[in-house]
């Protein structure tokens, strides 16, 4: 017994010492590559500024593509000295003041989906302010659990990527897909969203590719949004409308993550309840709209949720809320939350991904701990980078301001590799999979659309009667929003 106690104390001391020394002796991110990496067709570095021809392209592995495109991944990440571990990094996402950082201006379009639900697409820069080339790459962003386009982690990327090249950015366009009920988007059906439900993303991509048919589409997902993106890419394979993707703090194995959160007293009463409270507030906020709708599978569970005296844990909200209405029938509702977790976990679909993907996770993330290192080896198009520190969507570096309103918070390290990766996807990548001799891309946003019962639908998806949209009237569907005006539900980084 004494030996067990001493061993536990030794482990705690080593971890504490590692956290203390991290800012002064930082390790480089650890990279996991596929055992049989995909081959990509890319522009030759010497021919980037010239018209594309056979002499200006070359074939490289995804491993070589990452190594040549993302130099920041091969340098140590030095966390902010006063945010030395994942708990501090994650907490600062909640308590830090990011109101004056990375300002973004959005133009909103509301889409009505075939099941009656509504999505809010926030474009930046607004079309009235900047006239971009129709072939300018578009970053399609999927936010976290109850976040939206104003989330500070979203602006940390778009605030740089959407700057002009003259100002040090990529000069790209971006669109944040705000989920049903998030960031001021109204609830107009009894269905919500979840990490495994991908049809809403399909609807958004259908609209974006119809409006900008010549633009390469690049996906970026944060936390829950990363799970949606990974599931979509794994399901679509070579039919993906996205040229490539970036996954940040993806909660790969939902069942294992849930077991850790719920079976540990500290994690259950901090992180699980924080996440559960975010979902509770989201549901509570939209109760007036739900009460006006016909009864649904969610209806008998609402009184049970509202009767909970203490802050509900995440698994409680998943059991009485998400597993019921987190997606479309016939998959939803699930018999229980654990069945829903098994279905929605994205690590099991990595082998189906057929476009280049860079995933970033932190080893000390208190919300996500089960990383798919074995699945990455068995994939062909996915590279996983794991930092020793960074928390959940933190990755703060440099000194910054300790606390205090109006002071600049620390920068986010993740901005550098993500922007490098997006730049490579948008400007270097020619073919996402070189499996044919003609070297024509197998990944294209241009697949054509058709109209059906007043909705624009994908001919390949129309029979499913779920993937389609119509644009709401301009008076109610389009507005210009400063980032700080975009409403958010929940605790920022989650």
PDB file of N, CA and C in Angstrom, residues 66-144:
ATOM      1  N   UNK A  66       3.179  18.281 -45.318  1.00  0.00           N
ATOM      2  CA  UNK A  66       3.118  18.913 -44.000  1.00  0.00           C
ATOM      3  C   UNK A  66       4.470  19.505 -43.624  1.00  0.00           C
ATOM      4  N   UNK A  67       5.528  18.750 -43.838  1.00  0.00           N
ATOM      5  CA  UNK A  67       6.862  19.202 -43.443  1.00  0.00           C
ATOM      6  C   UNK A  67       7.295  20.453 -44.198  1.00  0.00           C
ATOM      7  N   UNK A  68       6.904  20.566 -45.460  1.00  0.00           N
ATOM      8  CA  UNK A  68       7.300  21.737 -46.246  1.00  0.00           C
ATOM      9  C   UNK A  68       6.365  22.922 -46.056  1.00  0.00           C
ATOM     10  N   UNK A  69       5.142  22.670 -45.587  1.00  0.00           N
ATOM     11  CA  UNK A  69       4.131  23.733 -45.524  1.00  0.00           C
ATOM     12  C   UNK A  69       3.960  24.336 -44.138  1.00  0.00           C
ATOM     13  N   UNK A  70       4.292  23.586 -43.084  1.00  0.00           N
ATOM     14  CA  UNK A  70       4.011  24.034 -41.718  1.00  0.00           C
ATOM     15  C   UNK A  70       5.282  24.059 -40.875  1.00  0.00           C
ATOM     16  N   UNK A  71       6.180  25.018 -41.110  1.00  0.00           N
ATOM     17  CA  UNK A  71       7.429  25.064 -40.336  1.00  0.00           C
ATOM     18  C   UNK A  71       7.223  25.257 -38.847  1.00  0.00           C
ATOM     19  N   UNK A  72       6.112  25.869 -38.438  1.00  0.00           N
ATOM     20  CA  UNK A  72       5.888  26.113 -37.007  1.00  0.00           C
ATOM     21  C   UNK A  72       5.667  24.819 -36.238  1.00  0.00           C
ATOM     22  N   UNK A  73       5.291  23.725 -36.931  1.00  0.00           N
ATOM     23  CA  UNK A  73       5.110  22.446 -36.256  1.00  0.00           C
ATOM     24  C   UNK A  73       6.437  21.811 -35.867  1.00  0.00           C
ATOM     25  N   UNK A  74       7.515  22.331 -36.391  1.00  0.00           N
ATOM     26  CA  UNK A  74       8.832  21.748 -36.138  1.00  0.00           C
ATOM     27  C   UNK A  74       9.698  22.672 -35.285  1.00  0.00           C
ATOM     28  N   UNK A  75       8.999  23.500 -34.513  1.00  0.00           N
ATOM     29  CA  UNK A  75       9.637  24.358 -33.533  1.00  0.00           C
ATOM     30  C   UNK A  75       8.944  24.147 -32.189  1.00  0.00           C
ATOM     31  N   UNK A  76       9.644  24.334 -31.084  1.00  0.00           N
ATOM     32  CA  UNK A  76       9.002  24.125 -29.775  1.00  0.00           C
ATOM     33  C   UNK A  76       7.843  25.095 -29.550  1.00  0.00           C
ATOM     34  N   UNK A  77       6.784  24.591 -28.932  1.00  0.00           N
ATOM     35  CA  UNK A  77       5.701  25.457 -28.486  1.00  0.00           C
ATOM     36  C   UNK A  77       5.957  25.812 -27.030  1.00  0.00           C
ATOM     37  N   UNK A  78       6.113  27.091 -26.752  1.00  0.00           N
ATOM     38  CA  UNK A  78       6.420  27.569 -25.408  1.00  0.00           C
ATOM     39  C   UNK A  78       5.160  28.184 -24.798  1.00  0.00           C
ATOM     40  N   UNK A  79       4.477  27.483 -23.894  1.00  0.00           N
ATOM     41  CA  UNK A  79       3.242  28.026 -23.316  1.00  0.00           C
ATOM     42  C   UNK A  79       3.518  29.233 -22.435  1.00  0.00           C
ATOM     43  N   UNK A  80       2.537  30.084 -22.320  1.00  0.00           N
ATOM     44  CA  UNK A  80       2.619  31.241 -21.429  1.00  0.00           C
ATOM     45  C   UNK A  80       3.015  30.785 -20.022  1.00  0.00           C
ATOM     46  N   UNK A  81       3.975  31.479 -19.421  1.00  0.00           N
ATOM     47  CA  UNK A  81       4.558  30.979 -18.165  1.00  0.00           C
ATOM     48  C   UNK A  81       3.549  30.875 -17.038  1.00  0.00           C
ATOM     49  N   UNK A  82       2.546  31.751 -17.038  1.00  0.00           N
ATOM     50  CA  UNK A  82       1.571  31.685 -15.963  1.00  0.00           C
ATOM     51  C   UNK A  82       0.330  30.855 -16.348  1.00  0.00           C
ATOM     52  N   UNK A  83       0.407  30.174 -17.507  1.00  0.00           N
ATOM     53  CA  UNK A  83      -0.603  29.185 -17.911  1.00  0.00           C
ATOM     54  C   UNK A  83       0.128  27.885 -18.254  1.00  0.00           C
ATOM     55  N   UNK A  84       0.766  27.249 -17.261  1.00  0.00           N
ATOM     56  CA  UNK A  84       1.713  26.179 -17.547  1.00  0.00           C
ATOM     57  C   UNK A  84       1.099  24.822 -17.879  1.00  0.00           C
ATOM     58  N   UNK A  85      -0.201  24.615 -17.621  1.00  0.00           N
ATOM     59  CA  UNK A  85      -0.771  23.302 -17.922  1.00  0.00           C
ATOM     60  C   UNK A  85      -2.183  23.446 -18.492  1.00  0.00           C
ATOM     61  N   UNK A  86      -2.784  22.301 -18.808  1.00  0.00           N
ATOM     62  CA  UNK A  86      -4.061  22.303 -19.500  1.00  0.00           C
ATOM     63  C   UNK A  86      -5.200  22.925 -18.723  1.00  0.00           C
ATOM     64  N   UNK A  87      -5.199  22.776 -17.403  1.00  0.00           N
ATOM     65  CA  UNK A  87      -6.272  23.370 -16.605  1.00  0.00           C
ATOM     66  C   UNK A  87      -6.211  24.896 -16.665  1.00  0.00           C
ATOM     67  N   UNK A  88      -5.023  25.455 -16.505  1.00  0.00           N
ATOM     68  CA  UNK A  88      -4.880  26.906 -16.569  1.00  0.00           C
ATOM     69  C   UNK A  88      -5.198  27.426 -17.977  1.00  0.00           C
ATOM     70  N   UNK A  89      -4.700  26.729 -19.001  1.00  0.00           N
ATOM     71  CA  UNK A  89      -4.939  27.162 -20.383  1.00  0.00           C
ATOM     72  C   UNK A  89      -6.432  27.156 -20.701  1.00  0.00           C
ATOM     73  N   UNK A  90      -7.113  26.089 -20.284  1.00  0.00           N
ATOM     74  CA  UNK A  90      -8.541  25.978 -20.565  1.00  0.00           C
ATOM     75  C   UNK A  90      -9.340  27.011 -19.779  1.00  0.00           C
ATOM     76  N   UNK A  91      -8.975  27.216 -18.520  1.00  0.00           N
ATOM     77  CA  UNK A  91      -9.687  28.200 -17.694  1.00  0.00           C
ATOM     78  C   UNK A  91      -9.558  29.600 -18.270  1.00  0.00           C
ATOM     79  N   UNK A  92      -8.383  29.911 -18.829  1.00  0.00           N
ATOM     80  CA  UNK A  92      -8.197  31.267 -19.362  1.00  0.00           C
ATOM     81  C   UNK A  92      -9.082  31.508 -20.580  1.00  0.00           C
ATOM     82  N   UNK A  93      -9.439  30.440 -21.300  1.00  0.00           N
ATOM     83  CA  UNK A  93     -10.388  30.603 -22.406  1.00  0.00           C
ATOM     84  C   UNK A  93     -11.715  31.187 -21.915  1.00  0.00           C
ATOM     85  N   UNK A  94     -12.038  30.901 -20.651  1.00  0.00           N
ATOM     86  CA  UNK A  94     -13.304  31.353 -20.077  1.00  0.00           C
ATOM     87  C   UNK A  94     -13.173  32.730 -19.430  1.00  0.00           C
ATOM     88  N   UNK A  95     -12.105  32.944 -18.667  1.00  0.00           N
ATOM     89  CA  UNK A  95     -11.999  34.178 -17.871  1.00  0.00           C
ATOM     90  C   UNK A  95     -11.229  35.290 -18.581  1.00  0.00           C
ATOM     91  N   UNK A  96     -10.514  34.975 -19.644  1.00  0.00           N
ATOM     92  CA  UNK A  96      -9.740  36.001 -20.340  1.00  0.00           C
ATOM     93  C   UNK A  96     -10.624  36.993 -21.085  1.00  0.00           C
ATOM     94  N   UNK A  97     -10.124  38.200 -21.268  1.00  0.00           N
ATOM     95  CA  UNK A  97     -10.854  39.237 -22.004  1.00  0.00           C
ATOM     96  C   UNK A  97     -10.304  39.298 -23.428  1.00  0.00           C
ATOM     97  N   UNK A  98     -11.104  38.820 -24.383  1.00  0.00           N
ATOM     98  CA  UNK A  98     -10.692  38.781 -25.784  1.00  0.00           C
ATOM     99  C   UNK A  98     -11.493  39.759 -26.645  1.00  0.00           C
ATOM    100  N   UNK A  99     -12.184  40.676 -25.998  1.00  0.00           N
ATOM    101  CA  UNK A  99     -13.110  41.551 -26.725  1.00  0.00           C
ATOM    102  C   UNK A  99     -12.409  42.452 -27.733  1.00  0.00           C
ATOM    103  N   UNK A 100     -11.179  42.839 -27.472  1.00  0.00           N
ATOM    104  CA  UNK A 100     -10.497  43.738 -28.401  1.00  0.00           C
ATOM    105  C   UNK A 100      -9.497  43.054 -29.305  1.00  0.00           C
ATOM    106  N   UNK A 101      -9.553  41.710 -29.344  1.00  0.00           N
ATOM    107  CA  UNK A 101      -8.558  40.945 -30.091  1.00  0.00           C
ATOM    108  C   UNK A 101      -9.172  40.392 -31.374  1.00  0.00           C
ATOM    109  N   UNK A 102      -8.433  40.479 -32.467  1.00  0.00           N
ATOM    110  CA  UNK A 102      -8.841  39.894 -33.750  1.00  0.00           C
ATOM    111  C   UNK A 102     -10.262  40.294 -34.151  1.00  0.00           C
ATOM    112  N   UNK A 103     -10.525  41.579 -34.332  1.00  0.00           N
ATOM    113  CA  UNK A 103     -11.875  41.998 -34.738  1.00  0.00           C
ATOM    114  C   UNK A 103     -12.225  41.461 -36.123  1.00  0.00           C
ATOM    115  N   UNK A 104     -13.454  40.998 -36.268  1.00  0.00           N
ATOM    116  CA  UNK A 104     -13.938  40.451 -37.532  1.00  0.00           C
ATOM    117  C   UNK A 104     -15.328  41.027 -37.800  1.00  0.00           C
ATOM    118  N   UNK A 105     -15.585  41.379 -39.039  1.00  0.00           N
ATOM    119  CA  UNK A 105     -16.903  41.872 -39.442  1.00  0.00           C
ATOM    120  C   UNK A 105     -17.565  40.809 -40.317  1.00  0.00           C
ATOM    121  N   UNK A 106     -18.803  40.468 -40.002  1.00  0.00           N
ATOM    122  CA  UNK A 106     -19.501  39.404 -40.716  1.00  0.00           C
ATOM    123  C   UNK A 106     -20.728  39.928 -41.457  1.00  0.00           C
ATOM    124  N   UNK A 107     -21.079  39.220 -42.494  1.00  0.00           N
ATOM    125  CA  UNK A 107     -22.355  39.411 -43.186  1.00  0.00           C
ATOM    126  C   UNK A 107     -23.120  38.103 -43.110  1.00  0.00           C
ATOM    127  N   UNK A 108     -24.323  38.148 -42.563  1.00  0.00           N
ATOM    128  CA  UNK A 108     -25.065  36.915 -42.271  1.00  0.00           C
ATOM    129  C   UNK A 108     -26.092  36.584 -43.332  1.00  0.00           C
ATOM    130  N   UNK A 109     -26.164  35.300 -43.649  1.00  0.00           N
ATOM    131  CA  UNK A 109     -27.219  34.735 -44.483  1.00  0.00           C
ATOM    132  C   UNK A 109     -27.872  33.602 -43.699  1.00  0.00           C
ATOM    133  N   UNK A 110     -29.191  33.610 -43.620  1.00  0.00           N
ATOM    134  CA  UNK A 110     -29.928  32.547 -42.943  1.00  0.00           C
ATOM    135  C   UNK A 110     -30.489  31.582 -43.975  1.00  0.00           C
ATOM    136  N   UNK A 111     -30.275  30.304 -43.741  1.00  0.00           N
ATOM    137  CA  UNK A 111     -30.799  29.263 -44.620  1.00  0.00           C
ATOM    138  C   UNK A 111     -31.889  28.481 -43.905  1.00  0.00           C
ATOM    139  N   UNK A 112     -33.011  28.297 -44.582  1.00  0.00           N
ATOM    140  CA  UNK A 112     -34.062  27.418 -44.077  1.00  0.00           C
ATOM    141  C   UNK A 112     -33.857  26.036 -44.690  1.00  0.00           C
ATOM    142  N   UNK A 113     -33.778  25.017 -43.841  1.00  0.00           N
ATOM    143  CA  UNK A 113     -33.526  23.668 -44.302  1.00  0.00           C
ATOM    144  C   UNK A 113     -34.845  22.917 -44.502  1.00  0.00           C
ATOM    145  N   UNK A 114     -34.753  21.763 -45.130  1.00  0.00           N
ATOM    146  CA  UNK A 114     -35.972  21.065 -45.523  1.00  0.00           C
ATOM    147  C   UNK A 114     -36.771  20.543 -44.336  1.00  0.00           C
ATOM    148  N   UNK A 115     -36.122  20.331 -43.203  1.00  0.00           N
ATOM    149  CA  UNK A 115     -36.862  19.875 -42.022  1.00  0.00           C
ATOM    150  C   UNK A 115     -37.430  21.032 -41.220  1.00  0.00           C
ATOM    151  N   UNK A 116     -37.252  22.263 -41.712  1.00  0.00           N
ATOM    152  CA  UNK A 116     -37.761  23.444 -41.025  1.00  0.00           C
ATOM    153  C   UNK A 116     -36.740  24.146 -40.162  1.00  0.00           C
ATOM    154  N   UNK A 117     -35.562  23.556 -39.976  1.00  0.00           N
ATOM    155  CA  UNK A 117     -34.519  24.179 -39.173  1.00  0.00           C
ATOM    156  C   UNK A 117     -33.831  25.325 -39.889  1.00  0.00           C
ATOM    157  N   UNK A 118     -33.001  26.070 -39.143  1.00  0.00           N
ATOM    158  CA  UNK A 118     -32.333  27.258 -39.674  1.00  0.00           C
ATOM    159  C   UNK A 118     -30.849  27.229 -39.334  1.00  0.00           C
ATOM    160  N   UNK A 119     -30.022  27.567 -40.330  1.00  0.00           N
ATOM    161  CA  UNK A 119     -28.582  27.741 -40.138  1.00  0.00           C
ATOM    162  C   UNK A 119     -28.233  29.207 -40.378  1.00  0.00           C
ATOM    163  N   UNK A 120     -27.219  29.698 -39.654  1.00  0.00           N
ATOM    164  CA  UNK A 120     -26.745  31.064 -39.849  1.00  0.00           C
ATOM    165  C   UNK A 120     -25.331  31.053 -40.402  1.00  0.00           C
ATOM    166  N   UNK A 121     -25.155  31.520 -41.623  1.00  0.00           N
ATOM    167  CA  UNK A 121     -23.838  31.545 -42.253  1.00  0.00           C
ATOM    168  C   UNK A 121     -23.287  32.964 -42.203  1.00  0.00           C
ATOM    169  N   UNK A 122     -22.190  33.145 -41.471  1.00  0.00           N
ATOM    170  CA  UNK A 122     -21.553  34.457 -41.325  1.00  0.00           C
ATOM    171  C   UNK A 122     -20.317  34.531 -42.219  1.00  0.00           C
ATOM    172  N   UNK A 123     -20.380  35.403 -43.244  1.00  0.00           N
ATOM    173  CA  UNK A 123     -19.288  35.554 -44.198  1.00  0.00           C
ATOM    174  C   UNK A 123     -18.401  36.730 -43.810  1.00  0.00           C
ATOM    175  N   UNK A 124     -17.130  36.565 -44.012  1.00  0.00           N
ATOM    176  CA  UNK A 124     -16.173  37.655 -43.848  1.00  0.00           C
ATOM    177  C   UNK A 124     -15.078  37.517 -44.886  1.00  0.00           C
ATOM    178  N   UNK A 125     -14.605  38.661 -45.460  1.00  0.00           N
ATOM    179  CA  UNK A 125     -15.140  40.010 -45.285  1.00  0.00           C
ATOM    180  C   UNK A 125     -16.467  40.162 -46.019  1.00  0.00           C
ATOM    181  N   UNK A 126     -17.327  41.089 -45.579  1.00  0.00           N
ATOM    182  CA  UNK A 126     -18.601  41.322 -46.261  1.00  0.00           C
ATOM    183  C   UNK A 126     -18.371  41.688 -47.725  1.00  0.00           C
ATOM    184  N   UNK A 127     -19.237  41.196 -48.591  1.00  0.00           N
ATOM    185  CA  UNK A 127     -19.065  41.419 -50.030  1.00  0.00           C
ATOM    186  C   UNK A 127     -19.092  42.889 -50.406  1.00  0.00           C
ATOM    187  N   UNK A 128     -19.797  43.701 -49.604  1.00  0.00           N
ATOM    188  CA  UNK A 128     -19.880  45.128 -49.920  1.00  0.00           C
ATOM    189  C   UNK A 128     -18.589  45.870 -49.594  1.00  0.00           C
ATOM    190  N   UNK A 129     -17.748  45.279 -48.758  1.00  0.00           N
ATOM    191  CA  UNK A 129     -16.535  45.979 -48.334  1.00  0.00           C
ATOM    192  C   UNK A 129     -15.297  45.586 -49.137  1.00  0.00           C
ATOM    193  N   UNK A 130     -15.236  44.330 -49.555  1.00  0.00           N
ATOM    194  CA  UNK A 130     -14.050  43.844 -50.269  1.00  0.00           C
ATOM    195  C   UNK A 130     -14.499  43.054 -51.493  1.00  0.00           C
ATOM    196  N   UNK A 131     -13.918  43.365 -52.635  1.00  0.00           N
ATOM    197  CA  UNK A 131     -14.229  42.671 -53.880  1.00  0.00           C
ATOM    198  C   UNK A 131     -13.130  41.648 -54.152  1.00  0.00           C
ATOM    199  N   UNK A 132     -13.372  40.401 -53.767  1.00  0.00           N
ATOM    200  CA  UNK A 132     -12.387  39.344 -53.931  1.00  0.00           C
ATOM    201  C   UNK A 132     -12.624  38.578 -55.226  1.00  0.00           C
ATOM    202  N   UNK A 133     -11.564  38.006 -55.741  1.00  0.00           N
ATOM    203  CA  UNK A 133     -11.647  37.173 -56.933  1.00  0.00           C
ATOM    204  C   UNK A 133     -12.564  35.981 -56.661  1.00  0.00           C
ATOM    205  N   UNK A 134     -13.418  35.577 -57.622  1.00  0.00           N
ATOM    206  CA  UNK A 134     -14.322  34.437 -57.404  1.00  0.00           C
ATOM    207  C   UNK A 134     -13.595  33.140 -57.085  1.00  0.00           C
ATOM    208  N   UNK A 135     -12.302  33.054 -57.432  1.00  0.00           N
ATOM    209  CA  UNK A 135     -11.542  31.835 -57.170  1.00  0.00           C
ATOM    210  C   UNK A 135     -10.782  31.888 -55.853  1.00  0.00           C
ATOM    211  N   UNK A 136     -11.003  32.931 -55.066  1.00  0.00           N
ATOM    212  CA  UNK A 136     -10.352  33.044 -53.758  1.00  0.00           C
ATOM    213  C   UNK A 136     -10.796  31.892 -52.851  1.00  0.00           C
ATOM    214  N   UNK A 137      -9.864  31.192 -52.233  1.00  0.00           N
ATOM    215  CA  UNK A 137     -10.253  30.099 -51.327  1.00  0.00           C
ATOM    216  C   UNK A 137     -11.165  30.580 -50.195  1.00  0.00           C
ATOM    217  N   UNK A 138     -12.060  29.700 -49.780  1.00  0.00           N
ATOM    218  CA  UNK A 138     -13.009  30.013 -48.709  1.00  0.00           C
ATOM    219  C   UNK A 138     -12.782  29.045 -47.550  1.00  0.00           C
ATOM    220  N   UNK A 139     -12.595  29.589 -46.358  1.00  0.00           N
ATOM    221  CA  UNK A 139     -12.449  28.790 -45.149  1.00  0.00           C
ATOM    222  C   UNK A 139     -13.838  28.570 -44.556  1.00  0.00           C
ATOM    223  N   UNK A 140     -14.248  27.331 -44.448  1.00  0.00           N
ATOM    224  CA  UNK A 140     -15.546  26.984 -43.874  1.00  0.00           C
ATOM    225  C   UNK A 140     -15.314  26.541 -42.428  1.00  0.00           C
ATOM    226  N   UNK A 141     -15.840  27.319 -41.486  1.00  0.00           N
ATOM    227  CA  UNK A 141     -15.532  27.135 -40.063  1.00  0.00           C
ATOM    228  C   UNK A 141     -16.710  26.511 -39.326  1.00  0.00           C
ATOM    229  N   UNK A 142     -16.412  25.506 -38.507  1.00  0.00           N
ATOM    230  CA  UNK A 142     -17.400  24.877 -37.635  1.00  0.00           C
ATOM    231  C   UNK A 142     -16.977  25.093 -36.185  1.00  0.00           C
ATOM    232  N   UNK A 143     -17.826  25.724 -35.405  1.00  0.00           N
ATOM    233  CA  UNK A 143     -17.483  26.144 -34.047  1.00  0.00           C
ATOM    234  C   UNK A 143     -17.654  25.021 -33.034  1.00  0.00           C
ATOM    235  N   UNK A 144     -17.336  25.341 -31.774  1.00  0.00           N
ATOM    236  CA  UNK A 144     -17.413  24.383 -30.686  1.00  0.00           C
ATOM    237  C   UNK A 144     -18.819  24.178 -30.160  1.00  0.00           C
TER     238      UNK A 144
END
